[in-house]
Amino acid sequence: MAPTRLELNLMRLLSRCEALAAERRDPEEWRLEKYVAALDDMLRELKKQASKPAPELLNEYSRKVDFLKGLLEAEKLSSSTEKALANQFLAPGRTPTTAKERTPATKTVHLQTKARCTGQMRSELLGTVCAVLLVLYRLSWLCSAALGFAADEKQSAVELDAVLQHHQDMQEKLAEEMLSLARSLKNNTLAAQNVIKQDNQTLSHSLRMADQNFEKLKDESDRLEQHAKKSVNWLLWIMLIVVCFIFISMILFIRIFPKLK
């Protein structure tokens, strides 16, 4: 059954939304959110129509619209860690929206968003480590200043040992926090690498399967075309034989039964 006008408009708008989602947008960009809201309304109207598409196609449309809505909600989160966690639960579409796509555009957008969130997490963690190092440097300078002041003022050995122990404890605590942040950064990086590696393997497998299916479809089309040509040739020969038989029969009939005077 041919798609209705509403379904064609939904497919065009969905393709446009996927293209916008794949681009780097400004925080003040409002078009994608409005387009997704219009997509949601069009999908509800399409489900109410009598001549609606197959249930599998409707589920695929709903899956892509829900993915775009979840993507917008994830972008509104404050921290990159929350964004990365929200993106992990998004489910992109399984089939391309247009015939020009070899891979579903929502799957490509999903991979790009994961990579972007991983980069933001890495930048934030590196910034935190740098801040801790700066605090550690300032504490070391304060410690040195305190030691000089203590020497100038001839403080007692007990007080000096207490100051040194206090600063040493603070340095050890900051060092432990730095190690914890470094381990967290390493674990997040490895997890992101594994996720991206798995997604790339899945994408490569899908591309190989698509190429194999395309080659099989091409071979079957060639076989069907050859079979159609053979059937047409046989039909032509049968018609020629029938015409020749009728012609010879008419000649024999005229010879056997001459015209009456």
mmCIF file of C-alpha atoms in Angstrom:
data_model
loop_
_atom_site.group_PDB
_atom_site.id
_atom_site.type_symbol
_atom_site.label_atom_id
_atom_site.label_comp_id
_atom_site.label_asym_id
_atom_site.label_seq_id
_atom_site.Cartn_x
_atom_site.Cartn_y
_atom_site.Cartn_z
ATOM 1 C CA MET A 1 0.000 0.000 0.000
ATOM 2 C CA ALA A 2 1.367 3.409 -0.987
ATOM 3 C CA PRO A 3 2.162 5.772 1.916
ATOM 4 C CA THR A 4 -0.322 8.528 2.657
ATOM 5 C CA ARG A 5 0.463 12.214 2.468
ATOM 6 C CA LEU A 6 0.721 12.432 6.261
ATOM 7 C CA GLU A 7 3.221 9.551 6.345
ATOM 8 C CA LEU A 8 5.335 11.166 3.615
ATOM 9 C CA ASN A 9 5.405 14.451 5.555
ATOM 10 C CA LEU A 10 6.367 12.559 8.716
ATOM 11 C CA MET A 11 9.235 10.804 6.907
ATOM 12 C CA ARG A 12 10.530 14.112 5.490
ATOM 13 C CA LEU A 13 10.380 15.842 8.869
ATOM 14 C CA LEU A 14 11.979 12.837 10.590
ATOM 15 C CA SER A 15 14.862 12.886 8.105
ATOM 16 C CA ARG A 16 15.312 16.631 8.721
ATOM 17 C CA CYS A 17 15.347 16.112 12.506
ATOM 18 C CA GLU A 18 17.962 13.376 12.192
ATOM 19 C CA ALA A 19 20.152 15.697 10.112
ATOM 20 C CA LEU A 20 19.799 18.495 12.708
ATOM 21 C CA ALA A 21 20.606 16.098 15.570
ATOM 22 C CA ALA A 22 23.820 15.050 13.830
ATOM 23 C CA GLU A 23 25.044 18.667 13.663
ATOM 24 C CA ARG A 24 26.696 20.659 16.446
ATOM 25 C CA ARG A 25 24.009 23.028 17.663
ATOM 26 C CA ASP A 26 24.063 26.184 19.762
ATOM 27 C CA PRO A 27 22.438 26.016 23.212
ATOM 28 C CA GLU A 28 19.863 28.552 21.978
ATOM 29 C CA GLU A 29 18.888 26.421 18.960
ATOM 30 C CA TRP A 30 15.124 25.871 19.121
ATOM 31 C CA ARG A 31 14.221 24.302 15.779
ATOM 32 C CA LEU A 32 14.946 20.682 16.670
ATOM 33 C CA GLU A 33 12.758 20.767 19.781
ATOM 34 C CA LYS A 34 9.848 22.273 17.807
ATOM 35 C CA TYR A 35 10.325 19.777 14.981
ATOM 36 C CA VAL A 36 10.305 16.827 17.393
ATOM 37 C CA ALA A 37 7.103 18.105 19.024
ATOM 38 C CA ALA A 38 5.513 18.346 15.562
ATOM 39 C CA LEU A 39 6.742 14.809 14.807
ATOM 40 C CA ASP A 40 5.063 13.529 17.957
ATOM 41 C CA ASP A 41 1.755 15.136 16.937
ATOM 42 C CA MET A 42 1.966 13.772 13.394
ATOM 43 C CA LEU A 43 2.715 10.273 14.708
ATOM 44 C CA ARG A 44 -0.352 10.355 16.948
ATOM 45 C CA GLU A 45 -2.516 11.449 14.013
ATOM 46 C CA LEU A 46 -1.013 8.712 11.820
ATOM 47 C CA LYS A 47 -1.911 6.050 14.385
ATOM 48 C CA LYS A 48 -5.542 7.250 14.382
ATOM 49 C CA GLN A 49 -5.944 7.003 10.587
ATOM 50 C CA ALA A 50 -7.816 4.120 9.015
ATOM 51 C CA SER A 51 -5.172 3.597 6.316
ATOM 52 C CA LYS A 52 -2.247 3.569 8.732
ATOM 53 C CA PRO A 53 1.023 1.740 7.951
ATOM 54 C CA ALA A 54 1.999 -1.716 9.161
ATOM 55 C CA PRO A 55 2.510 -2.128 12.940
ATOM 56 C CA GLU A 56 6.248 -2.792 12.455
ATOM 57 C CA LEU A 57 6.660 0.494 10.572
ATOM 58 C CA LEU A 58 4.674 2.403 13.197
ATOM 59 C CA ASN A 59 6.846 0.915 15.943
ATOM 60 C CA GLU A 60 9.961 2.010 14.045
ATOM 61 C CA TYR A 61 8.596 5.574 13.714
ATOM 62 C CA SER A 62 7.783 5.619 17.451
ATOM 63 C CA ARG A 63 11.256 4.306 18.281
ATOM 64 C CA LYS A 64 12.959 7.081 16.300
ATOM 65 C CA VAL A 65 10.727 9.830 17.731
ATOM 66 C CA ASP A 66 11.324 8.563 21.289
ATOM 67 C CA PHE A 67 15.068 8.523 20.589
ATOM 68 C CA LEU A 68 15.020 12.171 19.473
ATOM 69 C CA LYS A 69 12.943 13.165 22.509
ATOM 70 C CA GLY A 70 15.353 11.348 24.840
ATOM 71 C CA LEU A 71 18.301 12.980 23.102
ATOM 72 C CA LEU A 72 16.848 16.444 23.762
ATOM 73 C CA GLU A 73 16.173 15.581 27.406
ATOM 74 C CA ALA A 74 19.741 14.308 27.842
ATOM 75 C CA GLU A 75 21.181 17.533 26.405
ATOM 76 C CA LYS A 76 19.332 19.539 29.074
ATOM 77 C CA LEU A 77 21.197 17.761 31.909
ATOM 78 C CA SER A 78 23.893 19.727 33.730
ATOM 79 C CA SER A 79 26.863 17.354 34.031
ATOM 80 C CA SER A 80 28.517 15.330 31.308
ATOM 81 C CA THR A 81 28.343 12.191 33.469
ATOM 82 C CA GLU A 82 24.549 12.413 33.625
ATOM 83 C CA LYS A 83 24.430 13.043 29.868
ATOM 84 C CA ALA A 84 26.582 9.982 29.152
ATOM 85 C CA LEU A 85 24.449 7.810 31.454
ATOM 86 C CA ALA A 86 21.229 9.046 29.828
ATOM 87 C CA ASN A 87 22.615 8.378 26.348
ATOM 88 C CA GLN A 88 23.394 4.782 27.336
ATOM 89 C CA PHE A 89 19.658 4.106 27.724
ATOM 90 C CA LEU A 90 18.632 5.617 24.371
ATOM 91 C CA ALA A 91 17.536 3.163 21.661
ATOM 92 C CA PRO A 92 18.131 4.344 18.072
ATOM 93 C CA GLY A 93 16.143 3.177 15.052
ATOM 94 C CA ARG A 94 16.847 -0.145 13.360
ATOM 95 C CA THR A 95 16.102 0.769 9.733
ATOM 96 C CA PRO A 96 17.060 3.773 7.548
ATOM 97 C CA THR A 97 14.482 6.534 7.176
ATOM 98 C CA THR A 98 15.212 7.212 3.492
ATOM 99 C CA ALA A 99 16.426 5.005 0.670
ATOM 100 C CA LYS A 100 19.681 6.997 0.425
ATOM 101 C CA GLU A 101 20.822 5.883 3.892
ATOM 102 C CA ARG A 102 22.852 2.692 4.242
ATOM 103 C CA THR A 103 22.974 2.963 8.041
ATOM 104 C CA PRO A 104 20.147 4.339 10.219
ATOM 105 C CA ALA A 105 20.846 8.012 10.895
ATOM 106 C CA THR A 106 19.699 7.699 14.522
ATOM 107 C CA LYS A 107 22.373 5.058 15.136
ATOM 108 C CA THR A 108 25.038 7.400 13.750
ATOM 109 C CA VAL A 109 23.723 10.255 15.941
ATOM 110 C CA HIS A 110 23.821 7.922 18.944
ATOM 111 C CA LEU A 111 27.495 7.074 18.355
ATOM 112 C CA GLN A 112 28.408 10.737 17.847
ATOM 113 C CA THR A 113 26.607 11.763 21.048
ATOM 114 C CA LYS A 114 28.358 9.038 23.053
ATOM 115 C CA ALA A 115 31.753 10.162 21.786
ATOM 116 C CA ARG A 116 30.947 13.814 22.535
ATOM 117 C CA CYS A 117 29.830 13.038 26.106
ATOM 118 C CA THR A 118 32.940 10.927 26.694
ATOM 119 C CA GLY A 119 35.137 13.824 25.562
ATOM 120 C CA GLN A 120 33.317 16.224 27.874
ATOM 121 C CA MET A 121 33.735 13.832 30.813
ATOM 122 C CA ARG A 122 37.459 13.538 30.089
ATOM 123 C CA SER A 123 37.822 17.332 29.937
ATOM 124 C CA GLU A 124 35.957 17.843 33.226
ATOM 125 C CA LEU A 125 38.029 15.208 35.007
ATOM 126 C CA LEU A 126 41.274 16.680 33.701
ATOM 127 C CA GLY A 127 40.135 20.107 34.860
ATOM 128 C CA THR A 128 39.400 18.675 38.318
ATOM 129 C CA VAL A 129 42.846 17.069 38.500
ATOM 130 C CA CYS A 130 44.486 20.359 37.515
ATOM 131 C CA ALA A 131 42.505 22.188 40.210
ATOM 132 C CA VAL A 132 43.596 19.643 42.830
ATOM 133 C CA LEU A 133 47.225 20.055 41.755
ATOM 134 C CA LEU A 134 46.886 23.827 42.094
ATOM 135 C CA VAL A 135 45.428 23.465 45.584
ATOM 136 C CA LEU A 136 48.253 21.092 46.492
ATOM 137 C CA TYR A 137 50.817 23.595 45.239
ATOM 138 C CA ARG A 138 49.229 26.387 47.271
ATOM 139 C CA LEU A 139 49.176 24.216 50.380
ATOM 140 C CA SER A 140 52.854 23.393 49.885
ATOM 141 C CA TRP A 141 53.615 27.102 49.609
ATOM 142 C CA LEU A 142 51.580 27.795 52.748
ATOM 143 C CA CYS A 143 53.431 25.013 54.501
ATOM 144 C CA SER A 144 56.768 26.523 53.541
ATOM 145 C CA ALA A 145 55.592 29.964 54.654
ATOM 146 C CA ALA A 146 54.374 28.534 57.947
ATOM 147 C CA LEU A 147 57.719 26.826 58.507
ATOM 148 C CA GLY A 148 59.588 30.078 57.824
ATOM 149 C CA PHE A 149 57.290 31.989 60.116
ATOM 150 C CA ALA A 150 57.743 29.362 62.804
ATOM 151 C CA ALA A 151 61.504 29.586 62.509
ATOM 152 C CA ASP A 152 61.405 33.362 62.714
ATOM 153 C CA GLU A 153 59.151 33.333 65.737
ATOM 154 C CA LYS A 154 61.080 30.465 67.355
ATOM 155 C CA GLN A 155 58.028 28.349 67.969
ATOM 156 C CA SER A 156 58.411 25.262 70.033
ATOM 157 C CA ALA A 157 59.347 21.947 68.465
ATOM 158 C CA VAL A 158 55.998 20.442 69.461
ATOM 159 C CA GLU A 159 54.025 23.106 67.640
ATOM 160 C CA LEU A 160 56.272 22.785 64.579
ATOM 161 C CA ASP A 161 55.777 19.017 64.483
ATOM 162 C CA ALA A 162 52.008 19.479 64.801
ATOM 163 C CA VAL A 163 51.958 21.922 61.866
ATOM 164 C CA LEU A 164 54.090 19.602 59.767
ATOM 165 C CA GLN A 165 51.909 16.599 60.607
ATOM 166 C CA HIS A 166 48.749 18.539 59.785
ATOM 167 C CA HIS A 167 50.036 19.621 56.384
ATOM 168 C CA GLN A 168 51.391 16.158 55.684
ATOM 169 C CA ASP A 169 47.967 14.669 56.424
ATOM 170 C CA MET A 170 46.327 17.190 54.095
ATOM 171 C CA GLN A 171 48.819 16.378 51.337
ATOM 172 C CA GLU A 172 48.206 12.634 51.732
ATOM 173 C CA LYS A 173 44.445 13.207 51.611
ATOM 174 C CA LEU A 174 44.749 15.309 48.460
ATOM 175 C CA ALA A 175 47.045 12.709 46.907
ATOM 176 C CA GLU A 176 44.464 9.985 47.627
ATOM 177 C CA GLU A 177 41.732 12.123 46.058
ATOM 178 C CA MET A 178 43.915 12.677 42.992
ATOM 179 C CA LEU A 179 44.530 8.930 42.673
ATOM 180 C CA SER A 180 40.804 8.271 43.021
ATOM 181 C CA LEU A 181 40.023 10.838 40.323
ATOM 182 C CA ALA A 182 42.694 9.362 38.054
ATOM 183 C CA ARG A 183 41.287 5.854 38.544
ATOM 184 C CA SER A 184 37.771 7.124 37.867
ATOM 185 C CA LEU A 185 38.985 8.863 34.704
ATOM 186 C CA LYS A 186 40.734 5.677 33.557
ATOM 187 C CA ASN A 187 37.664 3.508 34.252
ATOM 188 C CA ASN A 188 35.319 5.921 32.453
ATOM 189 C CA THR A 189 37.684 6.119 29.483
ATOM 190 C CA LEU A 190 37.974 2.328 29.244
ATOM 191 C CA ALA A 191 34.197 1.921 29.540
ATOM 192 C CA ALA A 192 33.613 4.508 26.806
ATOM 193 C CA GLN A 193 36.206 2.810 24.587
ATOM 194 C CA ASN A 194 34.518 -0.569 25.074
ATOM 195 C CA VAL A 195 31.094 0.854 24.279
ATOM 196 C CA ILE A 196 32.380 2.600 21.151
ATOM 197 C CA LYS A 197 34.241 -0.557 20.098
ATOM 198 C CA GLN A 198 31.091 -2.672 20.506
ATOM 199 C CA ASP A 199 29.013 -0.138 18.586
ATOM 200 C CA ASN A 200 31.588 -0.067 15.788
ATOM 201 C CA GLN A 201 31.564 -3.865 15.597
ATOM 202 C CA THR A 202 27.763 -3.887 15.470
ATOM 203 C CA LEU A 203 27.799 -1.207 12.787
ATOM 204 C CA SER A 204 30.380 -3.111 10.728
ATOM 205 C CA HIS A 205 28.366 -6.321 11.032
ATOM 206 C CA SER A 206 25.207 -4.493 9.937
ATOM 207 C CA LEU A 207 27.008 -3.014 6.939
ATOM 208 C CA ARG A 208 28.342 -6.437 5.939
ATOM 209 C CA MET A 209 24.892 -7.979 6.260
ATOM 210 C CA ALA A 210 23.391 -5.135 4.202
ATOM 211 C CA ASP A 211 25.981 -5.655 1.464
ATOM 212 C CA GLN A 212 25.365 -9.398 1.428
ATOM 213 C CA ASN A 213 21.598 -8.897 1.253
ATOM 214 C CA PHE A 214 22.051 -6.392 -1.551
ATOM 215 C CA GLU A 215 24.183 -8.856 -3.562
ATOM 216 C CA LYS A 216 21.672 -11.650 -2.974
ATOM 217 C CA LEU A 217 18.810 -9.389 -4.023
ATOM 218 C CA LYS A 218 20.704 -8.408 -7.169
ATOM 219 C CA ASP A 219 21.350 -12.066 -8.073
ATOM 220 C CA GLU A 220 17.720 -12.994 -7.512
ATOM 221 C CA SER A 221 16.593 -10.026 -9.628
ATOM 222 C CA ASP A 222 18.851 -11.165 -12.491
ATOM 223 C CA ARG A 223 17.523 -14.705 -12.250
ATOM 224 C CA LEU A 224 13.944 -13.456 -12.219
ATOM 225 C CA GLU A 225 14.613 -11.275 -15.253
ATOM 226 C CA GLN A 226 16.131 -14.198 -17.177
ATOM 227 C CA HIS A 227 13.217 -16.416 -16.217
ATOM 228 C CA ALA A 228 10.759 -13.774 -17.416
ATOM 229 C CA LYS A 229 12.580 -13.521 -20.747
ATOM 230 C CA LYS A 230 12.484 -17.311 -21.185
ATOM 231 C CA SER A 231 8.758 -17.455 -20.459
ATOM 232 C CA VAL A 232 8.096 -14.708 -23.015
ATOM 233 C CA ASN A 233 10.128 -16.583 -25.650
ATOM 234 C CA TRP A 234 8.198 -19.825 -25.080
ATOM 235 C CA LEU A 235 4.881 -17.971 -25.311
ATOM 236 C CA LEU A 236 5.953 -16.383 -28.608
ATOM 237 C CA TRP A 237 6.897 -19.751 -30.108
ATOM 238 C CA ILE A 238 3.602 -21.304 -29.006
ATOM 239 C CA MET A 239 1.626 -18.463 -30.632
ATOM 240 C CA LEU A 240 3.603 -18.859 -33.902
ATOM 241 C CA ILE A 241 2.903 -22.613 -33.949
ATOM 242 C CA VAL A 242 -0.816 -22.038 -33.336
ATOM 243 C CA VAL A 243 -1.018 -19.448 -36.131
ATOM 244 C CA CYS A 244 0.788 -21.769 -38.578
ATOM 245 C CA PHE A 245 -1.510 -24.649 -37.642
ATOM 246 C CA ILE A 246 -4.605 -22.502 -38.200
ATOM 247 C CA PHE A 247 -3.250 -21.301 -41.560
ATOM 248 C CA ILE A 248 -2.519 -24.839 -42.805
ATOM 249 C CA SER A 249 -5.904 -26.038 -41.537
ATOM 250 C CA MET A 250 -7.685 -23.304 -43.502
ATOM 251 C CA ILE A 251 -5.810 -24.219 -46.695
ATOM 252 C CA LEU A 252 -6.715 -27.896 -46.272
ATOM 253 C CA PHE A 253 -10.304 -26.996 -45.554
ATOM 254 C CA ILE A 254 -10.525 -24.933 -48.757
ATOM 255 C CA ARG A 255 -8.957 -27.757 -50.792
ATOM 256 C CA ILE A 256 -11.261 -30.423 -49.397
ATOM 257 C CA PHE A 257 -14.431 -28.403 -49.600
ATOM 258 C CA PRO A 258 -14.406 -26.339 -52.844
ATOM 259 C CA LYS A 259 -16.605 -23.337 -53.259
ATOM 260 C CA LEU A 260 -20.208 -24.129 -54.278
ATOM 261 C CA LYS A 261 -21.343 -22.840 -57.651
#
